[in-house]
Coordinates of C-alpha atoms and ligand atoms in Angstrom, one line a residue:
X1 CA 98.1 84.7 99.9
X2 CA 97.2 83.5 96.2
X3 CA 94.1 82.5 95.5
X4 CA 93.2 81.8 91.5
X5 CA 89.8 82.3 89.6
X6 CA 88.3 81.9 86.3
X7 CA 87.1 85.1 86.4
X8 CA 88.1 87.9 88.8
X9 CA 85.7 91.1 88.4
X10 CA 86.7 94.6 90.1
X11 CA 83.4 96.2 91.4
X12 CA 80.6 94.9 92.8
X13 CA 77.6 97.1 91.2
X14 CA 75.0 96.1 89.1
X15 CA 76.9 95.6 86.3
X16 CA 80.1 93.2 87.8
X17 CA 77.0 91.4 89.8
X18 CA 76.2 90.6 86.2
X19 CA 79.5 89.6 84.9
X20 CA 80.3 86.8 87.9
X21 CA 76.5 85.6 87.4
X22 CA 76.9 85.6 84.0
X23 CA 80.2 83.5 84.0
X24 CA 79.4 81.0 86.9
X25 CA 76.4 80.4 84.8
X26 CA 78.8 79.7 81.8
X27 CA 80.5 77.1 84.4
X28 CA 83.5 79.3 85.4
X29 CA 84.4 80.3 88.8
X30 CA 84.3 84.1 90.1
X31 CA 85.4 86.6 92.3
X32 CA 83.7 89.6 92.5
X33 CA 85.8 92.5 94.7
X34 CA 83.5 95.5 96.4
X35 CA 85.1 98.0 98.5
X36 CA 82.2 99.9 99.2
X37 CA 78.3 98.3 99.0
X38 CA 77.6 95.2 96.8
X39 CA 75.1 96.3 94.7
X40 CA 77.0 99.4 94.0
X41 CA 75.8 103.1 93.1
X42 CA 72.4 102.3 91.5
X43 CA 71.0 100.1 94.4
X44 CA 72.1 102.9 97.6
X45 CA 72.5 106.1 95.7
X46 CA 71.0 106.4 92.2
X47 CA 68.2 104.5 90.3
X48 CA 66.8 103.3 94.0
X49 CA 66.6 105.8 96.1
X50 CA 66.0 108.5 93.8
X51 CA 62.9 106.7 92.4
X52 CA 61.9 106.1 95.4
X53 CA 61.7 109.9 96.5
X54 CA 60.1 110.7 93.2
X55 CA 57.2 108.2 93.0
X56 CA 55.1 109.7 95.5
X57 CA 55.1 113.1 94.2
X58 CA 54.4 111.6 91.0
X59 CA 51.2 109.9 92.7
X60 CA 50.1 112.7 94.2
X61 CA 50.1 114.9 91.0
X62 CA 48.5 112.2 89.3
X63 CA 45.7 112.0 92.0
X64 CA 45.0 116.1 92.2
X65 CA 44.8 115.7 88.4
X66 CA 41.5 113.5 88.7
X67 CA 38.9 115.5 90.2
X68 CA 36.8 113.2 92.9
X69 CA 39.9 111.7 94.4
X70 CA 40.7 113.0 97.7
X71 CA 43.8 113.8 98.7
X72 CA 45.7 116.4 100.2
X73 CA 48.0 118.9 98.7
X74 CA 51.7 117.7 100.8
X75 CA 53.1 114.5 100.7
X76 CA 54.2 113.2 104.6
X77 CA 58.5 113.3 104.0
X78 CA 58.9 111.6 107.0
X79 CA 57.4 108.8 105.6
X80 CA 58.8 109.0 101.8
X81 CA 62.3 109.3 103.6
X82 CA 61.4 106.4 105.6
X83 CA 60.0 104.1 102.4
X84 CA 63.1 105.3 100.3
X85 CA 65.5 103.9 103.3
X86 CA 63.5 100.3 102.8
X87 CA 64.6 100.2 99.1
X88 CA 68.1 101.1 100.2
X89 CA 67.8 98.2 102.9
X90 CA 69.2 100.9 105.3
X91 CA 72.4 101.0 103.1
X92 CA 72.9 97.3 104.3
X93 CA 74.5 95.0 101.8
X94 CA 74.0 91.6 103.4
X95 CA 71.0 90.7 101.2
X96 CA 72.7 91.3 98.2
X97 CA 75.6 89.4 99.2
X98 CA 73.7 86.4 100.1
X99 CA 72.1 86.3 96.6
X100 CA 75.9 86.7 95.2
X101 CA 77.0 83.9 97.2
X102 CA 73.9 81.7 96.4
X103 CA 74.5 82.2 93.2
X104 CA 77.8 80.7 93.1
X105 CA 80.0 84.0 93.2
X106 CA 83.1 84.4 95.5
X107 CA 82.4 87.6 97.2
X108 CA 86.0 89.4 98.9
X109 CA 85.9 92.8 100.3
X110 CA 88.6 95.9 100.1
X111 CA 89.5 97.6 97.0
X112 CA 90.7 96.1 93.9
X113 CA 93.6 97.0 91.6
X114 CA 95.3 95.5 88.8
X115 CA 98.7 94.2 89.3
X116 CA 99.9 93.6 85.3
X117 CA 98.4 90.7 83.6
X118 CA 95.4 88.4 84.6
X119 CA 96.2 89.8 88.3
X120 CA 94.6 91.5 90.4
X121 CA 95.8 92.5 94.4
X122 CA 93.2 93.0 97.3
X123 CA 95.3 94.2 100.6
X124 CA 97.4 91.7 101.0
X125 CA 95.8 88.9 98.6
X126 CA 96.9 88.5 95.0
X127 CA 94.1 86.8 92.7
X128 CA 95.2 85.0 89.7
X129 CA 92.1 85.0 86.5
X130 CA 92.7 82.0 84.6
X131 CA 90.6 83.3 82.1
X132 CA 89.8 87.1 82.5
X133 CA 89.4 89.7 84.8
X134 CA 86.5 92.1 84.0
X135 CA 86.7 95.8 85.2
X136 CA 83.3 97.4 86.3
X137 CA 84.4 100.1 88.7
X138 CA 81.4 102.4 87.1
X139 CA 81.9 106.6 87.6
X140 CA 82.6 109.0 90.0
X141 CA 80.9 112.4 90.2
X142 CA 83.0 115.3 88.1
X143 CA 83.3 118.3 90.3
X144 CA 83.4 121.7 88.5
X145 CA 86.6 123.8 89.2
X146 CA 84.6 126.9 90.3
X147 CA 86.2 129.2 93.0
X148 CA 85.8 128.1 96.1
X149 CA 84.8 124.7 95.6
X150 CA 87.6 122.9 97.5
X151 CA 86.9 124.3 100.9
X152 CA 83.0 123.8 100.5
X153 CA 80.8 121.4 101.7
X154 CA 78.5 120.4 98.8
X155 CA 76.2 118.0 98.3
X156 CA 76.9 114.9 95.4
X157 CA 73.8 112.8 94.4
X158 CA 75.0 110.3 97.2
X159 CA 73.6 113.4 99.7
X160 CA 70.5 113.9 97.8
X161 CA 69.7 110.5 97.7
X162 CA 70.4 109.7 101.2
X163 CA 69.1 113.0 103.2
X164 CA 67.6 112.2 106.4
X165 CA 65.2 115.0 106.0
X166 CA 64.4 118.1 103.3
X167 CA 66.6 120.7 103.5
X168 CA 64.7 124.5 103.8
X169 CA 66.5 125.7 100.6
X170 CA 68.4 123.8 98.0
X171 CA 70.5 125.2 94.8
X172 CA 71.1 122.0 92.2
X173 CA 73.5 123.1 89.6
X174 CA 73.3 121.1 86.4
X175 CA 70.4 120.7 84.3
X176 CA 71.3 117.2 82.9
X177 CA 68.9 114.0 84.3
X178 CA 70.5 113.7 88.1
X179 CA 69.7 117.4 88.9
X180 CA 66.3 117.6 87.4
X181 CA 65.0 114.2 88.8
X182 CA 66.4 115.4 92.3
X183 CA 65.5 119.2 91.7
X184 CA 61.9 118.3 91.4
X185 CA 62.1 115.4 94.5
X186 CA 63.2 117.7 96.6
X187 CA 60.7 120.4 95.9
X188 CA 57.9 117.6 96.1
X189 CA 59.6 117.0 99.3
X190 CA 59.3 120.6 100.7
X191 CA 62.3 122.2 99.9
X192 CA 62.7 125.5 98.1
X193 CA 64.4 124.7 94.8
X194 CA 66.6 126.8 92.4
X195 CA 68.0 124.8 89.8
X196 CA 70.8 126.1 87.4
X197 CA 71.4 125.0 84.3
X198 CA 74.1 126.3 81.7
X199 CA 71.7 125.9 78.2
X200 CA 68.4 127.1 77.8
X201 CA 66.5 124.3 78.4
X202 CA 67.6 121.0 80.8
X203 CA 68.6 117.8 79.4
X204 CA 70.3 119.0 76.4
X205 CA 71.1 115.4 75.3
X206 CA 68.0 114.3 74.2
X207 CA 65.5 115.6 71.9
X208 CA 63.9 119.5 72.6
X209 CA 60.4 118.3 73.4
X210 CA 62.1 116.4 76.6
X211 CA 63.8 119.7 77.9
X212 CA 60.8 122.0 77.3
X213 CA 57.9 120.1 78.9
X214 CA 60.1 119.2 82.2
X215 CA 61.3 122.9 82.3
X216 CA 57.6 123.7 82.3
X217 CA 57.0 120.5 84.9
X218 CA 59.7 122.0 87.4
X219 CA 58.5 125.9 87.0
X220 CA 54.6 124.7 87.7
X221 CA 56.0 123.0 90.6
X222 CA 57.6 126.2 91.9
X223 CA 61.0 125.4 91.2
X224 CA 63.3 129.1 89.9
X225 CA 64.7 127.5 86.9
X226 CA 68.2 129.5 85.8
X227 CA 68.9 129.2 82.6
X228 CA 72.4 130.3 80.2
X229 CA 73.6 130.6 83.8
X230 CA 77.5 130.2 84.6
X231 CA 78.6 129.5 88.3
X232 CA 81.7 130.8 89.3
X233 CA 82.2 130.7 92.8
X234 CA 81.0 128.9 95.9
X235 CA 81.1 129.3 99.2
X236 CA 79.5 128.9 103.0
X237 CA 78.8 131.1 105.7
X238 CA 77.4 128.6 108.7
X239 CA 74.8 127.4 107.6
X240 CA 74.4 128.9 104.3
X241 CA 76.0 128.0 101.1
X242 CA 76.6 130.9 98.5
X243 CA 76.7 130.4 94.6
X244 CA 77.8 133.2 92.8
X245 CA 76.7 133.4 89.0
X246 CA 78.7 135.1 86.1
X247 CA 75.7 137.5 85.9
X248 CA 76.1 138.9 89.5
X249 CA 73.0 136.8 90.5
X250 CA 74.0 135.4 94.0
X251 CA 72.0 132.7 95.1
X252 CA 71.6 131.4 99.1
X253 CA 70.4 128.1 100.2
X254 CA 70.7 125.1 102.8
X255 CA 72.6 122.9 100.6
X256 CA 74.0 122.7 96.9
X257 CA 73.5 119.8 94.9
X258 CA 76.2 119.4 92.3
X259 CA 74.8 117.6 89.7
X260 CA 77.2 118.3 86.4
X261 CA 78.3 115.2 85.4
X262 CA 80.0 111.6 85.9
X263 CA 83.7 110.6 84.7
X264 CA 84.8 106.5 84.7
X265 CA 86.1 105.5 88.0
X266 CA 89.9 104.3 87.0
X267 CA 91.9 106.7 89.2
X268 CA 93.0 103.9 91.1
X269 CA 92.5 100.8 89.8
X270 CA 95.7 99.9 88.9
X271 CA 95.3 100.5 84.9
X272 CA 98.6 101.7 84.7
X273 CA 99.8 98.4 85.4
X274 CA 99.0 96.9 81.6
X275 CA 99.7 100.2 79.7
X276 CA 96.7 102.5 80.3
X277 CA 96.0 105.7 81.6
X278 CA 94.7 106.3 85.3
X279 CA 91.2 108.3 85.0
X280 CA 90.9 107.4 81.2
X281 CA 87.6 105.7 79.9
X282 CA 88.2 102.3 79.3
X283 CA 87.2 101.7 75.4
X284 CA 85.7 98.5 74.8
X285 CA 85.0 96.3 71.7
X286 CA 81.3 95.2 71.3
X287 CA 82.0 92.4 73.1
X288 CA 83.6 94.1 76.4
X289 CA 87.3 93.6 75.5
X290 CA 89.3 96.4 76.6
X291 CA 91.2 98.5 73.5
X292 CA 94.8 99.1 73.9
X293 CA 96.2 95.7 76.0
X294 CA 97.0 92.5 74.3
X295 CA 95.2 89.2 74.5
X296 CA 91.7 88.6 74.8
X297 CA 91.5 88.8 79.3
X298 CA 90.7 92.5 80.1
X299 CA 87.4 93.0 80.1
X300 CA 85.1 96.4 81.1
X301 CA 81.6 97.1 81.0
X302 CA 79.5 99.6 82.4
X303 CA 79.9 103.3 83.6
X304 CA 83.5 102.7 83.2
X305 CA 83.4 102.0 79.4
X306 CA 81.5 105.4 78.8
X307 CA 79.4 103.7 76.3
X308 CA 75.8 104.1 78.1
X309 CA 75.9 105.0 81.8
X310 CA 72.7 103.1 82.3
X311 CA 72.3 100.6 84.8
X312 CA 70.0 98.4 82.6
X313 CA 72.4 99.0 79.3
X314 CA 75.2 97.8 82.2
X315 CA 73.8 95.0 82.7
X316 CA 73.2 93.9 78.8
X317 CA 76.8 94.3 78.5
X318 CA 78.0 92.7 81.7
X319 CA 75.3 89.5 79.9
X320 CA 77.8 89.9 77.0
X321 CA 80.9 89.7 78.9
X322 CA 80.2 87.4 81.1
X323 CA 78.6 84.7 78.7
X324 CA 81.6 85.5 75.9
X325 CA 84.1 85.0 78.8
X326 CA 82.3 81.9 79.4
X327 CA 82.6 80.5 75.9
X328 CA 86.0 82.0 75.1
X329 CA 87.2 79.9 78.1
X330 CA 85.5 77.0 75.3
X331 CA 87.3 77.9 72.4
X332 CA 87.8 81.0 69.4
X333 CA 84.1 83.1 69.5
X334 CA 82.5 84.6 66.6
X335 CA 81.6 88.0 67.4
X336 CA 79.0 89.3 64.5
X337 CA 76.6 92.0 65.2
X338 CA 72.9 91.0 67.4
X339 CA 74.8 88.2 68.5
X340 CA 74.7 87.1 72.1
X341 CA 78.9 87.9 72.1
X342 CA 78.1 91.9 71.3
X343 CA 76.7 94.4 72.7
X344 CA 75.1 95.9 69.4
X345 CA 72.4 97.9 71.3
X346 CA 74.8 100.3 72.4
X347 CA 75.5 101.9 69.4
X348 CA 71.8 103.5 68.4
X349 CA 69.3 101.6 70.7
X350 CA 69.8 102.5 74.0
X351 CA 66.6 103.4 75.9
X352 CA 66.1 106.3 78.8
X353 CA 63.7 106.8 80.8
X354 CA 63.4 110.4 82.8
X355 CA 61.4 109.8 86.0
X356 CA 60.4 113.4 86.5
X357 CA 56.5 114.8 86.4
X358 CA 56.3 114.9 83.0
X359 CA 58.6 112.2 82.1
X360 CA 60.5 111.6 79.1
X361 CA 61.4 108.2 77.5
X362 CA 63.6 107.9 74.8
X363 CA 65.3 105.2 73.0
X364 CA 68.0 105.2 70.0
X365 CA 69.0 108.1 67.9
X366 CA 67.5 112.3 68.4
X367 CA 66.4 113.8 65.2
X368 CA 69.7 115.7 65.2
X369 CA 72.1 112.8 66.1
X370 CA 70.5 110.8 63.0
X371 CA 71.2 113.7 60.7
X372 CA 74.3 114.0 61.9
X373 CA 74.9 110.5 61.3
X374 CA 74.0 110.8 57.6
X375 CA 70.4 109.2 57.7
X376 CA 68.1 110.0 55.6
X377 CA 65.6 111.3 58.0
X378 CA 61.6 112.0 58.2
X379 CA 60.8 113.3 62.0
X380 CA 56.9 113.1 62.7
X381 CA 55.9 115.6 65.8
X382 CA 52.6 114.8 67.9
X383 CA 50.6 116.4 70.7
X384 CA 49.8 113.2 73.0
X385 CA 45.9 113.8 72.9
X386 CA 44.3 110.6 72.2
X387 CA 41.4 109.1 74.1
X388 CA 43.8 107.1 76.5
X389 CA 45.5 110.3 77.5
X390 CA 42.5 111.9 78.0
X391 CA 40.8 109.7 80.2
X392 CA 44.3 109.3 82.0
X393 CA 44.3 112.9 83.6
X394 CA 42.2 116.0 82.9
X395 CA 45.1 118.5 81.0
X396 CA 47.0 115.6 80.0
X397 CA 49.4 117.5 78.2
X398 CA 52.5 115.7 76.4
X399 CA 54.6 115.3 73.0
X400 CA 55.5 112.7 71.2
X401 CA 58.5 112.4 68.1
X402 CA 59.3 109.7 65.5
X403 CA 62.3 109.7 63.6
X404 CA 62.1 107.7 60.5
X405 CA 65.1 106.3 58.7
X406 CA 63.4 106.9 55.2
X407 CA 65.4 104.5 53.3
X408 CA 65.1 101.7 55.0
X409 CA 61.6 102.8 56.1
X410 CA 62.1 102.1 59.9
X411 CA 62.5 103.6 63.4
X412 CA 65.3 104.9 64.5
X413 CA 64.7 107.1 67.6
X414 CA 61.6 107.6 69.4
X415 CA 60.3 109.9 72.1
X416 CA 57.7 110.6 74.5
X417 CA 57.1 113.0 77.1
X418 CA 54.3 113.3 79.3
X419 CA 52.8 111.8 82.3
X420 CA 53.0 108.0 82.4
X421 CA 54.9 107.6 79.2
X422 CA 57.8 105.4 80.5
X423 CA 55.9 102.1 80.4
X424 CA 55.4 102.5 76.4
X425 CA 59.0 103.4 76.2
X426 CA 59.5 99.3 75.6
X427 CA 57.3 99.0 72.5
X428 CA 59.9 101.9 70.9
X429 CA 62.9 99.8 71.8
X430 CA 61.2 96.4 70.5
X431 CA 60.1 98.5 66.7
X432 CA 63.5 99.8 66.8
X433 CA 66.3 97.0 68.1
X434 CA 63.7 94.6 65.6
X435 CA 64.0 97.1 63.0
X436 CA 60.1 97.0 61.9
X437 CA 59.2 97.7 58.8
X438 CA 56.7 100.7 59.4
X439 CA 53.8 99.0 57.1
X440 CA 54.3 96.3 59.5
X441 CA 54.8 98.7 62.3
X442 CA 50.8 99.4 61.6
X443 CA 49.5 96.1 62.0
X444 CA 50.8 96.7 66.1
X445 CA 47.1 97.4 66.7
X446 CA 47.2 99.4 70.2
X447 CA 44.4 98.8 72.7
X448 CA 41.9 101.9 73.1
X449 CA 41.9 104.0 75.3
X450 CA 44.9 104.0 76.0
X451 CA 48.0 106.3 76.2
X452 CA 49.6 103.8 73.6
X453 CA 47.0 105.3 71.4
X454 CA 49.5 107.5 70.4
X455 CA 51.3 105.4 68.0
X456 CA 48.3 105.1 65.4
X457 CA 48.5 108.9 65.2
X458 CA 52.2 109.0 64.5
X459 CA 51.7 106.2 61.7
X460 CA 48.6 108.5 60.2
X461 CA 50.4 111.1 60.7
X462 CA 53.5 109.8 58.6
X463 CA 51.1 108.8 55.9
X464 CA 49.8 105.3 56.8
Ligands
FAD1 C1 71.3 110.0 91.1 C2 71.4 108.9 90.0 C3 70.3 108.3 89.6 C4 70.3 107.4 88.6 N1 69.2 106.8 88.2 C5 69.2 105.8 87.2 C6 68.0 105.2 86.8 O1 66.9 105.5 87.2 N2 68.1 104.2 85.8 C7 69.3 103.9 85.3 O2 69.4 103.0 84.4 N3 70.5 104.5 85.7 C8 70.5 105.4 86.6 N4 71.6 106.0 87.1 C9 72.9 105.5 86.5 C10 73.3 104.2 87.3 O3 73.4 104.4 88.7 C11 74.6 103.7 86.8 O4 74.6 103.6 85.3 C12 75.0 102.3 87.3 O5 75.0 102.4 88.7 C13 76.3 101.8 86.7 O6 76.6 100.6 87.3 P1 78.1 100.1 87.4 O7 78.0 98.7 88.0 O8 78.8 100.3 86.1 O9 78.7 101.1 88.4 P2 78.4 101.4 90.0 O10 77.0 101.2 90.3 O11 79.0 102.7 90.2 O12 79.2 100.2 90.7 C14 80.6 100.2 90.7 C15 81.1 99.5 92.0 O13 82.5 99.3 91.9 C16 83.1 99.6 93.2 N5 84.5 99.9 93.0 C17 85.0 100.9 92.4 N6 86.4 100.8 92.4 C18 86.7 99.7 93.1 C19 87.9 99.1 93.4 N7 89.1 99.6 93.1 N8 87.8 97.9 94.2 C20 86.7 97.4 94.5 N9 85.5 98.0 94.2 C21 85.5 99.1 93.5 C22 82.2 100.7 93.7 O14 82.3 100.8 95.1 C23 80.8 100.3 93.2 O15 80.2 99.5 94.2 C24 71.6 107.0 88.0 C25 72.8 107.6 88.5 C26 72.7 108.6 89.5 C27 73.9 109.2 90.0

């Protein structure tokens, strides 16, 4: 059976969602191919659920913070399990594929692979893309090759996201954003928590101030933090899982959350079939074109492309590909940079948020990745302790960091870490993707009290 589309997209997350959408709107027809969930990893084990199990605990801290309000010390699991199954709709896809549908996109289940040029086979169907065929397969989660490993039952983040109930003890190895966002859900939750992380401090990818306020978050919540720890070797007894350190340390628990990392998912999609390599990252151009096969119809965007595994910075790029599909299908496309044809964010504007108690939000370049890109840098450092903090939560304790391009006398990375701080995160992005001039940066008057208070000080403190 042949069937022929505009636009044939392999992978139904977030991100391929957005390329079909994106192209129907354009006035092209699309296929979008899901062997798994539409919606994909973020909406049944990632950004979903995992917010979901963190928000309460979050509340609560917040509450016991503010003397007067009554609560209790333990949130009920039972019924954050229950609310965090809602968001996941029960790991049912049907609403999600009744919006894909309704929105114009041809929805066909099994698993996807490339079959040479502008074809793609599904079981026994081959799909013909007149125009493209966009590859949004996202990542898969990179298992360490420690001893024992193999013949171990360990947990991914698909476990710790989906856990009927708290385990008694849990070991989370990795100290990047998965395995302290679900370290600290899980000890919110009940669970005895010892997280091990390689470095000194967790999330060594973004600036210091992030790392050392959450380690401090996770140790006042009781978690055993590990630090300059190496695991060798894993394995289980019953119901006990062992991990072995290369200090001797042996720790015991329930479960083990490997949490080290993510690789693209193009084992099997068929890559080899126009001249790529199977479990390679699929480079793309700004506007989503993949690097290494000719003509302009292989597209990628997302986890896959390794650029930002985000699912909102997914989603800006599937808005790229899809529309410059769209208008390639039109005629030659002028891809310049800010344009609606590239995804120019990526490069040095991509912003994070870290949903742990404190949490960190960070957009565009660390002090150290500006230096390192030769930028003339000026970093301002802040306690956040303004009135709007204060009032917020007694011992409202966070940081906050500027990095200054001091040539062109702009923002170039910005972060905060403390209770509450994601929601300024967007004014960062705004001063830095708009590239504000900081003396005009100043007249952004921010409204007192508030948290956003804090970005008067910075300007004082850089000399304004
Ligand atoms: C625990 C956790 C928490 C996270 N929290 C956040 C967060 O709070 N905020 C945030 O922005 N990001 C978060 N992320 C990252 C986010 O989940 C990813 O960036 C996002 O899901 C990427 O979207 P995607 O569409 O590229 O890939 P995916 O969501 O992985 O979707 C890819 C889809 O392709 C399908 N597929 C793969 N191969 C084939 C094939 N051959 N044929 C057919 N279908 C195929 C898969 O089944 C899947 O549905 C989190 C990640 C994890 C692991």
């Amino acid at each position: 059976m042949t069937d022929t589309f505009d636009v044939v997209v392999i992978g139904a997350g977030p991100v391929g969602e957005n390329v079909a959408a994106r192209a129907v709107r354009g006035g092209l027809t699309a296929a979008l191919v899901e062997h798994e969930l539409v919606g994909g990893e973020c909406s049944y084990w990632a950004c979903m659920p995992s917010k979901a199990l963190l928000r309460p605990g979050h509340a609560l801290a917040a509450a016991r913070r503010l003397p007067g309000v009554p609560v209790g010390d333990h949130l009920d699991a039972a019924k954050v399990l229950e609310r965090r199954t809602y968001f996941t709709s029960n790991w049912d896809d049907a609403g999600q594929v009744q919006w894909a549908e309704g929105a114009g996109i041809t929805v066909i289940r099994g698993s996807a692979r490339l079959d040479g040029e502008r074809r793609v086979v599904v079981g026994d169907r081959t799909l013909t893309a007149r125009q493209a065929v966009a590859v949004c397969t996202g990542s898969v989660p990179v298992v360490p090759p420690l001893e024992g490993i193999a013949e171990t039952r360990v947990w991914t983040s698909r476990d710790a996201t989906s856990a009927k109930a708290a385990p008694g003890r849990l070991i989370v190895l990795g100290g990047g954003v998965v395995g302290v966002e679900l370290a600290q859900a899980w000890r919110r939750l009940g669970s005895d928590v010892d997280l091990v992380i390689s470095g000194e401090l967790p999330l060594p990818k973004l600036e210091p101030i992030a790392g050392e306020l959450v380690a401090e978050g996770l140790r006042e919540d009781g978690i055993s933090l590990h630090t300059g720890a190496k695991a060798v070797r894993v394995s289980r007894d019953g119901g006990e899982v062992t991990l072995g350190l290369s200090d001797g340390t042996v720790l015991t628990a329930d479960e083990l959350l490997v949490a080290t990392g993510r690789r693209p998912a193009t084992d099997s999609v068929g890559v080899e079939t126009v001249g790529l390599k199977p479990g390679d990252t699929l480079h793309v151009d700004d506007s989503g074109l993949v690097s290494g096969v000719d003509g302009q119809w292989l597209y990628a965007a997302g986890d896959v492309t390794g650029r930002a595994p985000l699912t909102h910075q997914g989603k800006y790029e599937a808005r790229v590909v899809g529309d410059v599909i769209a208008a390639r299908a039109r005629g030659p496309v002028e891809t310049p940079p800010w344009s609606q044809f590239t995804a120019t964010a990526d490069h040095a504007s991509v912003p994070q948020v870290v949903f742990t108690d404190p949490e960190v939000a960070a957009v565009g370049l660390t002090a150290a990745q500006a230096s390192a890109a030769g930028i003339e840098t000026r970093v301002v450092d802040l306690d956040i302790a303004v009135a709007g903090s204060s009032v917020h939560a007694d011992g409202y304790r966070g940081k906050a960091r500027m990095v200054v391009d001091e040539r062109r006398k702009v923002l170039v990375g910005v972060t905060f870490v403390g209770p509450d701080v994601a929601e300024l995160l967007h004014s960062a992005t705004v001063a830095i993707v708009g590239e504000v001039p900081l003396d005009r940066l100043w007249h952004a008057v921010p409204s007192y009290p508030t948290i956003s208070e804090v970005w008067l000080r910075l300007l004082e403190a850089y000399g304004l």
